[in-house]
PDB file of N, CA and C and ligand atoms in Angstrom:
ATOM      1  N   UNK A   1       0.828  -1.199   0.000  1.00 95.00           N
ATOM      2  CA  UNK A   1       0.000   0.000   0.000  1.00 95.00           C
ATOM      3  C   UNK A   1       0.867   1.255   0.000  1.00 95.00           C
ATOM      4  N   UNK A   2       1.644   1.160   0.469  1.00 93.00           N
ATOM      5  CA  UNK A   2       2.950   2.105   0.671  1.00 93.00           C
ATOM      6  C   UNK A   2       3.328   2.713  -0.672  1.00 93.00           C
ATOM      7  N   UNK A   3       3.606   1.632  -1.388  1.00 96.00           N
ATOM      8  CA  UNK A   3       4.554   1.733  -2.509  1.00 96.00           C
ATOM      9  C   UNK A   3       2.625   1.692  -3.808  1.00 96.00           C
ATOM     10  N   UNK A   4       1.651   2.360  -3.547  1.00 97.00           N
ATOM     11  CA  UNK A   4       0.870   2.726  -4.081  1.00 97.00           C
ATOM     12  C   UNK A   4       0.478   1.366  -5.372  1.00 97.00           C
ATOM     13  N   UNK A   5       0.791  -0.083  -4.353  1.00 97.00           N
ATOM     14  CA  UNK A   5       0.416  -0.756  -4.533  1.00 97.00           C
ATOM     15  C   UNK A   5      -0.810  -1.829  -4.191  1.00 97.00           C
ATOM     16  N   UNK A   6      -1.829  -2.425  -5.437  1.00 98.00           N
ATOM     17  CA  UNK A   6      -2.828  -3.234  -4.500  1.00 98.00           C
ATOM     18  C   UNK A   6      -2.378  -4.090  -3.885  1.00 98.00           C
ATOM     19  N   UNK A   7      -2.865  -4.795  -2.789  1.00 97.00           N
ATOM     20  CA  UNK A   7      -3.053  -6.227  -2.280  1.00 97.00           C
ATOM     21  C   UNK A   7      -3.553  -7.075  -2.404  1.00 97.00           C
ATOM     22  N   UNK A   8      -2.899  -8.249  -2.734  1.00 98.00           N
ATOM     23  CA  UNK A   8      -3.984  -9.127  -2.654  1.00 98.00           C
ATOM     24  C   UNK A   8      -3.843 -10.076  -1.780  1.00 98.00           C
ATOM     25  N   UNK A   9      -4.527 -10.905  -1.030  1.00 97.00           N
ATOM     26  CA  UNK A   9      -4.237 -11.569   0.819  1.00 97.00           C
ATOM     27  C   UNK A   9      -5.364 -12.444   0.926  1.00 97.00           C
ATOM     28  N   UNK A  10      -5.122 -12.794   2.182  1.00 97.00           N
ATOM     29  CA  UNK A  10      -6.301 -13.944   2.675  1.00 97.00           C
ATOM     30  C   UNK A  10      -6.984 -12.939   3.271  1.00 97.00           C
ATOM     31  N   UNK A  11      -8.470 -13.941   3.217  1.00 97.00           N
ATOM     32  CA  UNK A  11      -9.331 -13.073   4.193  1.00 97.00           C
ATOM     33  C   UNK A  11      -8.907 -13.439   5.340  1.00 97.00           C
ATOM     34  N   UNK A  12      -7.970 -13.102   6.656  1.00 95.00           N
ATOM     35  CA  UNK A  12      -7.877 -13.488   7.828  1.00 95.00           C
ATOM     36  C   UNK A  12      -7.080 -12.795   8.884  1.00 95.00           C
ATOM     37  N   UNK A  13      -6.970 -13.021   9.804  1.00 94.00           N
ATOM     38  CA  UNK A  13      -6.703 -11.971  10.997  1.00 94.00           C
ATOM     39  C   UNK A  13      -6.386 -10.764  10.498  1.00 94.00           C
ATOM     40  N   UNK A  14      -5.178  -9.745  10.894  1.00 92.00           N
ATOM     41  CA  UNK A  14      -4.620  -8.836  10.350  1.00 92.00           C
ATOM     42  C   UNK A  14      -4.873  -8.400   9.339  1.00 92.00           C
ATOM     43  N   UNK A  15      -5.166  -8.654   8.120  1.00 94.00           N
ATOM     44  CA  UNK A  15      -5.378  -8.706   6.692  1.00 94.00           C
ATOM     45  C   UNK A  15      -6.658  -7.707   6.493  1.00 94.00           C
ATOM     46  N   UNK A  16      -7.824  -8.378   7.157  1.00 95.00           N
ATOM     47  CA  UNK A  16      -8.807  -7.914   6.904  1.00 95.00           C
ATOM     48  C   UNK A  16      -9.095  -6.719   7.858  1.00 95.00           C
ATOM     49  N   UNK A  17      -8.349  -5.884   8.632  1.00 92.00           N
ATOM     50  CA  UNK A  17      -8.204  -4.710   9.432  1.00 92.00           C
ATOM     51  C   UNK A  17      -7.755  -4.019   8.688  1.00 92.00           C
ATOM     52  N   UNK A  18      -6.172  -4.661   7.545  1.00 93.00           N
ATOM     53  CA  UNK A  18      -5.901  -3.301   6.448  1.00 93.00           C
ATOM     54  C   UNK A  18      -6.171  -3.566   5.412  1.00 93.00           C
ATOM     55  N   UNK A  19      -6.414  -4.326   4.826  1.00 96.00           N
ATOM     56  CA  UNK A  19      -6.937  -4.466   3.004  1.00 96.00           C
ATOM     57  C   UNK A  19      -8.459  -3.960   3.198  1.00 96.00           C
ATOM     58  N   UNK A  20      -8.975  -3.363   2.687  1.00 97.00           N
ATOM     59  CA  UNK A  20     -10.434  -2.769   2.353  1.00 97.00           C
ATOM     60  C   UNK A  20     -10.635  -3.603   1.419  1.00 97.00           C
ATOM     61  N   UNK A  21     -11.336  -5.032   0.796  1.00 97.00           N
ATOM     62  CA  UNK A  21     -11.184  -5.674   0.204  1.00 97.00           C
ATOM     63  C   UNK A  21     -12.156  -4.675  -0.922  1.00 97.00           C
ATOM     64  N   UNK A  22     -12.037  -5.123  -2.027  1.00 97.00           N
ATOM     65  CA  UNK A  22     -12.784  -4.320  -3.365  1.00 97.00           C
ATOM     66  C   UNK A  22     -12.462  -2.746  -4.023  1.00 97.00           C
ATOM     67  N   UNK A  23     -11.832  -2.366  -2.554  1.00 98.00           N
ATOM     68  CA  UNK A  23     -11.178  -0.537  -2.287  1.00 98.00           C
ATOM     69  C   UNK A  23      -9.607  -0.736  -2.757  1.00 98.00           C
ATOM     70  N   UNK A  24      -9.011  -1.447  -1.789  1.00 98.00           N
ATOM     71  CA  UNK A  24      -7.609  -1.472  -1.551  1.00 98.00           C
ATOM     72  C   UNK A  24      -6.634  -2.289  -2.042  1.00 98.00           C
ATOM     73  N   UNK A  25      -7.643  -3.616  -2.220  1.00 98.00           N
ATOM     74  CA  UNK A  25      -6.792  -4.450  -2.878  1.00 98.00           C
ATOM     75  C   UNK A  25      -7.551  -5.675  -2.589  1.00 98.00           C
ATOM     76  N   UNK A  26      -7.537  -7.086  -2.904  1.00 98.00           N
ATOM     77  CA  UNK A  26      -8.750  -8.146  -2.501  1.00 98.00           C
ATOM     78  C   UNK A  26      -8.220  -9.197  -2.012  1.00 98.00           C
ATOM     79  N   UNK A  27      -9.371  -9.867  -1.669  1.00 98.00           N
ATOM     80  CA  UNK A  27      -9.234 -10.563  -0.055  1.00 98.00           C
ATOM     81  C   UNK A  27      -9.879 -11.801  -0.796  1.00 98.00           C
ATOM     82  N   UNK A  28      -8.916 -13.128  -0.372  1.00 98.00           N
ATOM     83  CA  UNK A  28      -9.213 -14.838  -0.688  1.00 98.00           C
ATOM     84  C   UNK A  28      -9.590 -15.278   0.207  1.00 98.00           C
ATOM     85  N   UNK A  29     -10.353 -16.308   0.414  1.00 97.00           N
ATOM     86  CA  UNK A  29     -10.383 -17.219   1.027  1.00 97.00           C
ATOM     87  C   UNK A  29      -9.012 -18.129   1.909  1.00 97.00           C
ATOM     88  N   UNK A  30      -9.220 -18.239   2.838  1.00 97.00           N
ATOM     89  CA  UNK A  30      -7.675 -19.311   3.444  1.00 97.00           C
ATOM     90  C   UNK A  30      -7.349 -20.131   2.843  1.00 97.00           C
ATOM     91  N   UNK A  31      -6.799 -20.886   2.789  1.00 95.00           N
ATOM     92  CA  UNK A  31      -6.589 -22.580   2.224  1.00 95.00           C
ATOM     93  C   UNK A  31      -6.881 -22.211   0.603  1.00 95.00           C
ATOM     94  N   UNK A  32      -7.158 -24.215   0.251  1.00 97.00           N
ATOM     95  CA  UNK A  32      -6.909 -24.276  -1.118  1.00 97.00           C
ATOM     96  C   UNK A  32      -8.199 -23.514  -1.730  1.00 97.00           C
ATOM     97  N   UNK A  33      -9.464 -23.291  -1.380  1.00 97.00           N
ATOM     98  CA  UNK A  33     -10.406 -22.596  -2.030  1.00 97.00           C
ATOM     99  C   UNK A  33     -10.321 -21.176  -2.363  1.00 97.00           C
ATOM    100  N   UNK A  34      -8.884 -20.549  -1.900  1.00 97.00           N
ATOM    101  CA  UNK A  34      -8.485 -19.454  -2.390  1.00 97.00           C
ATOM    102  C   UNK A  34      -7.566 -19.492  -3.619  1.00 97.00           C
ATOM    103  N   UNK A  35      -7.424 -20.355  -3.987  1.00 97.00           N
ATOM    104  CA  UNK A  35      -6.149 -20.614  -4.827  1.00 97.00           C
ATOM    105  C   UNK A  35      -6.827 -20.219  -6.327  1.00 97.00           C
ATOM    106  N   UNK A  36      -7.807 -20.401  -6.544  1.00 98.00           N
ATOM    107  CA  UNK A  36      -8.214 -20.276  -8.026  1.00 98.00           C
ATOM    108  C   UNK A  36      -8.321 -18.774  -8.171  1.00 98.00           C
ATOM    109  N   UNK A  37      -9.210 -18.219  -7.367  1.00 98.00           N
ATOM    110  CA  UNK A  37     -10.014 -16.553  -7.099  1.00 98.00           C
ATOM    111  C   UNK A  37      -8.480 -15.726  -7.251  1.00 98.00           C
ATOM    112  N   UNK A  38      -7.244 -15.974  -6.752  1.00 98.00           N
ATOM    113  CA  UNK A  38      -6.090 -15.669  -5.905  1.00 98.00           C
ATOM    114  C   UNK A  38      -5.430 -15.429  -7.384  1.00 98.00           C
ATOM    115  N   UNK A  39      -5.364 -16.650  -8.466  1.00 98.00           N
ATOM    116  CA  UNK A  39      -4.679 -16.943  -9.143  1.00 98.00           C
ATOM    117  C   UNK A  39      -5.110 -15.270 -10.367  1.00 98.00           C
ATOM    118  N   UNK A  40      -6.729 -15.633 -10.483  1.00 98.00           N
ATOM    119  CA  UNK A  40      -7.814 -15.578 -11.464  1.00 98.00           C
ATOM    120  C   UNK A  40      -7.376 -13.707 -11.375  1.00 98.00           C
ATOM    121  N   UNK A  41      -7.719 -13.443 -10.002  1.00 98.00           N
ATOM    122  CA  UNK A  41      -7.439 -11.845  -9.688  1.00 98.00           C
ATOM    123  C   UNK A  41      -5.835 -10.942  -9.739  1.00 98.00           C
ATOM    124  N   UNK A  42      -5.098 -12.440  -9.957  1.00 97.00           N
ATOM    125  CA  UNK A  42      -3.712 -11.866  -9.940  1.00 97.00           C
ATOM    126  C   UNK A  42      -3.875 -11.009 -11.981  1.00 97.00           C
ATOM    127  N   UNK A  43      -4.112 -12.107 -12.534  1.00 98.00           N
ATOM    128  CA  UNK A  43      -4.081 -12.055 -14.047  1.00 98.00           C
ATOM    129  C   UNK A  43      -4.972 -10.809 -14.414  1.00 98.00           C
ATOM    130  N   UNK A  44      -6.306 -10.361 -13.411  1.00 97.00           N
ATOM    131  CA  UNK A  44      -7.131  -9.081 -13.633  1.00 97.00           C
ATOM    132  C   UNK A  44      -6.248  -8.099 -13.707  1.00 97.00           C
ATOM    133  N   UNK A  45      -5.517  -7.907 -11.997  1.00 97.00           N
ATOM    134  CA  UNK A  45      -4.809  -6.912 -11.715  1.00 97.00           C
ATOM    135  C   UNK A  45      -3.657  -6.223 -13.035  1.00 97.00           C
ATOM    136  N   UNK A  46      -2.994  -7.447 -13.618  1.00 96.00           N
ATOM    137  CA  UNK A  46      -1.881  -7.193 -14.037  1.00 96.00           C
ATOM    138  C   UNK A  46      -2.811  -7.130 -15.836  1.00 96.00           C
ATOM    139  N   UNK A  47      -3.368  -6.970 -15.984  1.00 97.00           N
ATOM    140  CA  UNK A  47      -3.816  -6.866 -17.390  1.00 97.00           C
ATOM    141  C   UNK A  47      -4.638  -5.540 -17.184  1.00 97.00           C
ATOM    142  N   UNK A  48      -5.598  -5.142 -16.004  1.00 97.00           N
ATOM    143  CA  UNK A  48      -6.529  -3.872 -15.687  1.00 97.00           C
ATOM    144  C   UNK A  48      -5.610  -2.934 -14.916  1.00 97.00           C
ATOM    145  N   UNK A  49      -4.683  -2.009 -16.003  1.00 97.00           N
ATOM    146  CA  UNK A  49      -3.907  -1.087 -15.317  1.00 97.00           C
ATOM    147  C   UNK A  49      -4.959   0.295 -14.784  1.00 97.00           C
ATOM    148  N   UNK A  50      -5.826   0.169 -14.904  1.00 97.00           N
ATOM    149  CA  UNK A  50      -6.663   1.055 -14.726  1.00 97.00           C
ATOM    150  C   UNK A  50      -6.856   0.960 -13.265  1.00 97.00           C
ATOM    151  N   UNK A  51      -7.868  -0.218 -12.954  1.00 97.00           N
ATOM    152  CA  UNK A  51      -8.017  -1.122 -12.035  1.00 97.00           C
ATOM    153  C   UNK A  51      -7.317  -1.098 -10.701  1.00 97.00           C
ATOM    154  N   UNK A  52      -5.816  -1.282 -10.921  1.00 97.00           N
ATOM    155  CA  UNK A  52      -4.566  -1.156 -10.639  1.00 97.00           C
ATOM    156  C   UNK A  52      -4.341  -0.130  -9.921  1.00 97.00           C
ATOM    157  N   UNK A  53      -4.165   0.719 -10.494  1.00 98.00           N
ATOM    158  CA  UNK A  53      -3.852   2.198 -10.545  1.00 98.00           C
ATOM    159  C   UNK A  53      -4.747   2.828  -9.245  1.00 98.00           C
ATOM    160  N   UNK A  54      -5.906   2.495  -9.608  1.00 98.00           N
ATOM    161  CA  UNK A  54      -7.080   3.304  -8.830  1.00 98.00           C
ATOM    162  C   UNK A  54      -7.014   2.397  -7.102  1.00 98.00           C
ATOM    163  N   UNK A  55      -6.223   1.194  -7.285  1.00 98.00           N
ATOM    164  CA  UNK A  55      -6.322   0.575  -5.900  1.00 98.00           C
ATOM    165  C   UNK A  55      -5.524   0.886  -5.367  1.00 98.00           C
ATOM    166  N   UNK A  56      -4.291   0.670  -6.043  1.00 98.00           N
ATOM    167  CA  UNK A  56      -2.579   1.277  -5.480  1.00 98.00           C
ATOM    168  C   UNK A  56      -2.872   2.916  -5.029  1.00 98.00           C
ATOM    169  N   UNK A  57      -3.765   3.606  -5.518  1.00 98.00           N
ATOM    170  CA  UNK A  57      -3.587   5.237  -4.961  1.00 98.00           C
ATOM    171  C   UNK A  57      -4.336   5.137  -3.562  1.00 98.00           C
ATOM    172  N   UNK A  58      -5.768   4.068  -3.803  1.00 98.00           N
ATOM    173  CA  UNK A  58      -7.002   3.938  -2.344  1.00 98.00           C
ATOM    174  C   UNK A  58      -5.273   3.667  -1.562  1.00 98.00           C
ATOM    175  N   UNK A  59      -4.823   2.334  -1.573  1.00 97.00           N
ATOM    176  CA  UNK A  59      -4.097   1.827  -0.489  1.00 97.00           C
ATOM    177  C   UNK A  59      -3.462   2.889   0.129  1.00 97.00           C
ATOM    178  N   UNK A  60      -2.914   3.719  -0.843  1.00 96.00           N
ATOM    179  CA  UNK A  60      -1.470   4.715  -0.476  1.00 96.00           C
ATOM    180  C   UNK A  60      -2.246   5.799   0.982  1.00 96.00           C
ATOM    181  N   UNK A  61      -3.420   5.944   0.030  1.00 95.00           N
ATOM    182  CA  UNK A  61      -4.306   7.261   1.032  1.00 95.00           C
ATOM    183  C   UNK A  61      -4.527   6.556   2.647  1.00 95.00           C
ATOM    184  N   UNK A  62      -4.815   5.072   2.160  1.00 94.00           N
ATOM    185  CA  UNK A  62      -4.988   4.471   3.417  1.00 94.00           C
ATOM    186  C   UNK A  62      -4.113   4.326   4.511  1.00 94.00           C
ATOM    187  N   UNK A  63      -2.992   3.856   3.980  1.00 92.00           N
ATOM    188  CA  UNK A  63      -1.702   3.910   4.694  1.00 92.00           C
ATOM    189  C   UNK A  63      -1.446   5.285   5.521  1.00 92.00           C
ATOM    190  N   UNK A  64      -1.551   6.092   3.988  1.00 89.00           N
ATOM    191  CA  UNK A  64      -1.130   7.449   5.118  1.00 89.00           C
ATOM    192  C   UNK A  64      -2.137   7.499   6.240  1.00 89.00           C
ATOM    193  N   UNK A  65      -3.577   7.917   5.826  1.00 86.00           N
ATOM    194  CA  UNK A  65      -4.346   7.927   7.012  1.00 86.00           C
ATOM    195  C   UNK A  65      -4.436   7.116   8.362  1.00 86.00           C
ATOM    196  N   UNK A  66      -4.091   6.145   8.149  1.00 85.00           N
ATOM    197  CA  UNK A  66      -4.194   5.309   9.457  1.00 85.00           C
ATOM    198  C   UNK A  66      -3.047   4.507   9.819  1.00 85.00           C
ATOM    199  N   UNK A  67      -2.130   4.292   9.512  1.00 83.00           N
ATOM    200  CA  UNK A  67      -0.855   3.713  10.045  1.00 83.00           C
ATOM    201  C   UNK A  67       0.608   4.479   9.635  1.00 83.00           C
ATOM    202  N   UNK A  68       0.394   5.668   9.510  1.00 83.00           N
ATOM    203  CA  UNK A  68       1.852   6.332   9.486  1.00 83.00           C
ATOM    204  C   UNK A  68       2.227   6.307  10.949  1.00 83.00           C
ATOM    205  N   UNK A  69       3.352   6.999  11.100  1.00 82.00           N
ATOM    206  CA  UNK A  69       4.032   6.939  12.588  1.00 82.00           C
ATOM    207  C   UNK A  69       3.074   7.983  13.349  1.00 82.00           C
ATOM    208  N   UNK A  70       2.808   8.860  13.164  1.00 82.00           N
ATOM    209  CA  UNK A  70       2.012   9.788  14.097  1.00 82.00           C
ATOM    210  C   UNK A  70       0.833   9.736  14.439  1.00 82.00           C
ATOM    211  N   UNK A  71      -0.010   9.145  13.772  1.00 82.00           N
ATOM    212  CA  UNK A  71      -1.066   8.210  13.341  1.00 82.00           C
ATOM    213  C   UNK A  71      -0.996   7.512  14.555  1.00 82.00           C
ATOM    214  N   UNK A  72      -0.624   6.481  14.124  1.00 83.00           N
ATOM    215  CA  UNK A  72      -0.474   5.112  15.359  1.00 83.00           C
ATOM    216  C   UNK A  72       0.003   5.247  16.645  1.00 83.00           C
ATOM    217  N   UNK A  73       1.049   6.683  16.468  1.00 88.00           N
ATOM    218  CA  UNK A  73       1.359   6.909  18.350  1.00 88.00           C
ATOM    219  C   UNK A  73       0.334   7.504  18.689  1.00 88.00           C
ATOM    220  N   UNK A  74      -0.906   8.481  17.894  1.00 88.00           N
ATOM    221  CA  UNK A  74      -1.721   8.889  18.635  1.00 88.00           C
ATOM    222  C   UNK A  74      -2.711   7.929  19.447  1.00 88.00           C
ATOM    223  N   UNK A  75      -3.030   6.744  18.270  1.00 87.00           N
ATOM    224  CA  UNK A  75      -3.520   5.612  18.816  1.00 87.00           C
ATOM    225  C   UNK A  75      -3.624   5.091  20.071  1.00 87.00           C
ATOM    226  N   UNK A  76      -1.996   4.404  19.904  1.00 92.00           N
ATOM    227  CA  UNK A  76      -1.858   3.886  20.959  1.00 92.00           C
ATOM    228  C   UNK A  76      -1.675   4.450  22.133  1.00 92.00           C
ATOM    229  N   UNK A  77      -1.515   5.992  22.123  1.00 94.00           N
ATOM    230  CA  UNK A  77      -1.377   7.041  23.512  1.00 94.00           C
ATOM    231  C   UNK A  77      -2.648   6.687  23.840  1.00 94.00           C
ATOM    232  N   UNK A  78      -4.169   6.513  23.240  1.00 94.00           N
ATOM    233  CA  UNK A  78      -5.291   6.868  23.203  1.00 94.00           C
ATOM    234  C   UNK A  78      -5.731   5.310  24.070  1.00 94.00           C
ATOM    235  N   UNK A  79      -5.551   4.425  23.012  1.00 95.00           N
ATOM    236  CA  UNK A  79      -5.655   2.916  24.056  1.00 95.00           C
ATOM    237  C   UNK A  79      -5.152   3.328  25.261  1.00 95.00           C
ATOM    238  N   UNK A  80      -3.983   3.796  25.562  1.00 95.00           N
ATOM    239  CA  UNK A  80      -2.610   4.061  26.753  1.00 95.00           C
ATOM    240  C   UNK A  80      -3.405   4.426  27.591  1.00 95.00           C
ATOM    241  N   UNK A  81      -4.120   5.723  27.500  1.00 96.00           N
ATOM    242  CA  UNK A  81      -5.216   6.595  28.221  1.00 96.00           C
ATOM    243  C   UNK A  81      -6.205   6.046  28.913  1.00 96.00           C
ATOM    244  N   UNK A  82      -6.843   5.234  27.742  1.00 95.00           N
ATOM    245  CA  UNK A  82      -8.134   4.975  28.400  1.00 95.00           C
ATOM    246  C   UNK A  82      -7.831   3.619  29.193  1.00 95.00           C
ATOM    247  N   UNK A  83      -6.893   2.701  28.781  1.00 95.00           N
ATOM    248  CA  UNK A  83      -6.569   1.664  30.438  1.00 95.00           C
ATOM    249  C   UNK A  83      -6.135   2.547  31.075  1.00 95.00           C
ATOM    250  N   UNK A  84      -5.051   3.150  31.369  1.00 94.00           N
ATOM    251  CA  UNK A  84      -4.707   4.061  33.075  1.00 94.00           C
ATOM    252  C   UNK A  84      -6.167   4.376  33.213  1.00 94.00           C
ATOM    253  N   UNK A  85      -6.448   5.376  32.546  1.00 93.00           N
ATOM    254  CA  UNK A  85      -8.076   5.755  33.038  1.00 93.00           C
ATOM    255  C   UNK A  85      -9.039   4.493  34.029  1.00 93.00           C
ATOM    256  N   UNK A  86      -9.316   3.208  33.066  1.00 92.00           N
ATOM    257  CA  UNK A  86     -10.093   2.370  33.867  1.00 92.00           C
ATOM    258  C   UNK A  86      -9.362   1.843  34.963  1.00 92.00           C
ATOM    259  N   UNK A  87      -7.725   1.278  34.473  1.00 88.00           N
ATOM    260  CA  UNK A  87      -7.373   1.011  35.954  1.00 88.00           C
ATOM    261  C   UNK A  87      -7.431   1.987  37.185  1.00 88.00           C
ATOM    262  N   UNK A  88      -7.517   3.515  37.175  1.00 84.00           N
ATOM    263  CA  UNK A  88      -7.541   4.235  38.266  1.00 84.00           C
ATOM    264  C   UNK A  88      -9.126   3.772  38.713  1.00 84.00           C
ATOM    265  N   UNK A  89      -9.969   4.184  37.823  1.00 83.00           N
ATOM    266  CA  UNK A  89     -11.610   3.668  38.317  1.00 83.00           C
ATOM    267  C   UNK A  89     -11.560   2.580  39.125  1.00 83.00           C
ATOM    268  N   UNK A  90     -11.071   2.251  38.159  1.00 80.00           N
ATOM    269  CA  UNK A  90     -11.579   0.038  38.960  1.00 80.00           C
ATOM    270  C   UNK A  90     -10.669   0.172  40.762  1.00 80.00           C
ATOM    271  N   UNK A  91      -9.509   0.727  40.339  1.00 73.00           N
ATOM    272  CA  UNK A  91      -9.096   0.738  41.997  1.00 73.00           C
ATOM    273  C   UNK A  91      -9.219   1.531  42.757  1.00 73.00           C
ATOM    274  N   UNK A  92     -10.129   2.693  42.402  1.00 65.00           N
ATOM    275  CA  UNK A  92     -10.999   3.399  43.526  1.00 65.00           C
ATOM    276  C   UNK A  92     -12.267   2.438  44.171  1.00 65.00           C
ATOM    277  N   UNK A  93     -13.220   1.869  43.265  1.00 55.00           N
ATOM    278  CA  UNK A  93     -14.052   1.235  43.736  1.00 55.00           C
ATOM    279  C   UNK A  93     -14.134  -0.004  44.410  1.00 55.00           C
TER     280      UNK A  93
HETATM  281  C1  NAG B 101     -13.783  -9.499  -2.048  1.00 66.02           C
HETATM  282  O1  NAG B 101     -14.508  -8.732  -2.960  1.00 66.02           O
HETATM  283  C2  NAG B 101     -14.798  -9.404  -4.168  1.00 66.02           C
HETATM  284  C3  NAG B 101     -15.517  -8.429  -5.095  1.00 66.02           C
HETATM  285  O2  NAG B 101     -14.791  -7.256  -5.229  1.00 66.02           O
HETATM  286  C4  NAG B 101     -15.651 -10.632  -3.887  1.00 66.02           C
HETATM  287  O3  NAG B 101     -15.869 -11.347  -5.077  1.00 66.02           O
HETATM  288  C5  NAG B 101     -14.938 -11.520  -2.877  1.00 66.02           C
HETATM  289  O4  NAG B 101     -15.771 -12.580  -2.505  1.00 66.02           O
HETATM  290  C6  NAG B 101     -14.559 -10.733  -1.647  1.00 66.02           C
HETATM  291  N1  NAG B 101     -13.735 -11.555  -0.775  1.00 66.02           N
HETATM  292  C7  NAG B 101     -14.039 -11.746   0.490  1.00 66.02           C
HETATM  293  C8  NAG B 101     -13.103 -12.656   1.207  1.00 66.02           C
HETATM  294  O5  NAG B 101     -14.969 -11.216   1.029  1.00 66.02           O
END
C-alpha cells in the first residue's frame, strides 16, 4: 500500500483490518479454495492497469491515514489513556 500498490491476501486476521477488500486491494479465502479466485485476480490486476492504478492510490491514502508513525502513536497514547483511566476507576471502587 505504501509503494501505491494493490493487495492481494487472505481473508484473515490482520489482513482484513488493512486491506479494504474491493477498495484497496482483494481478499481470498484461506486454504486451497483461495487458490483459483487468488490466481484468477492476480491475471485481472496485471492486465486492468486502470483497475490497478485506482487501488494502489485507495491503499497509499490508506496507509497514510491510518498507520503512518504519528497516526499510530496517537492511537496507541489513546488505548494508553483509556486503560490508566479504567485502571484508576476500577481501583478506587
Ligand atoms: C472481495 O470482494 C470481491 C468483489 O470485489 C468478492 O468477489 C470476494 O468474494 C470478496 N472476498 C471476500 C473474502 O470477502
Amino acid at each position: 500500500m505504501a509503494f501505491r500498490l494493490p493487495v492481494l491476501g487472505t481473508a484473515g486476521g490482520g489482513t482484513t483490518e488493512i486491506v479494504v477488500n474491493g477498495t484497496t486491494g482483494l481478499l481470498h479465502p484461506i486454504g486451497k479454495e483461495g487458490i483459483t479466485p487468488l490466481a484468477k485476480n492476480i491475471v485481472k490486476l496485471a492486465t486492468h492497469v486502470e483497475r490497478r492504478l485506482t487501488m494502489g492510490k485507495r491503499g497509499h491514502e490508506r496507509v497514510k491515514e491510518m498507520f503512518l508513525e504519528h497516526h499510530m502513536a496517537h492511537r496507541i497514547a489513546a488505548v494508553l489513556k483509556e486503560v490508566l483511566h479504567k485502571s484508576k476507576s476500577s481501583s478506587q471502587s
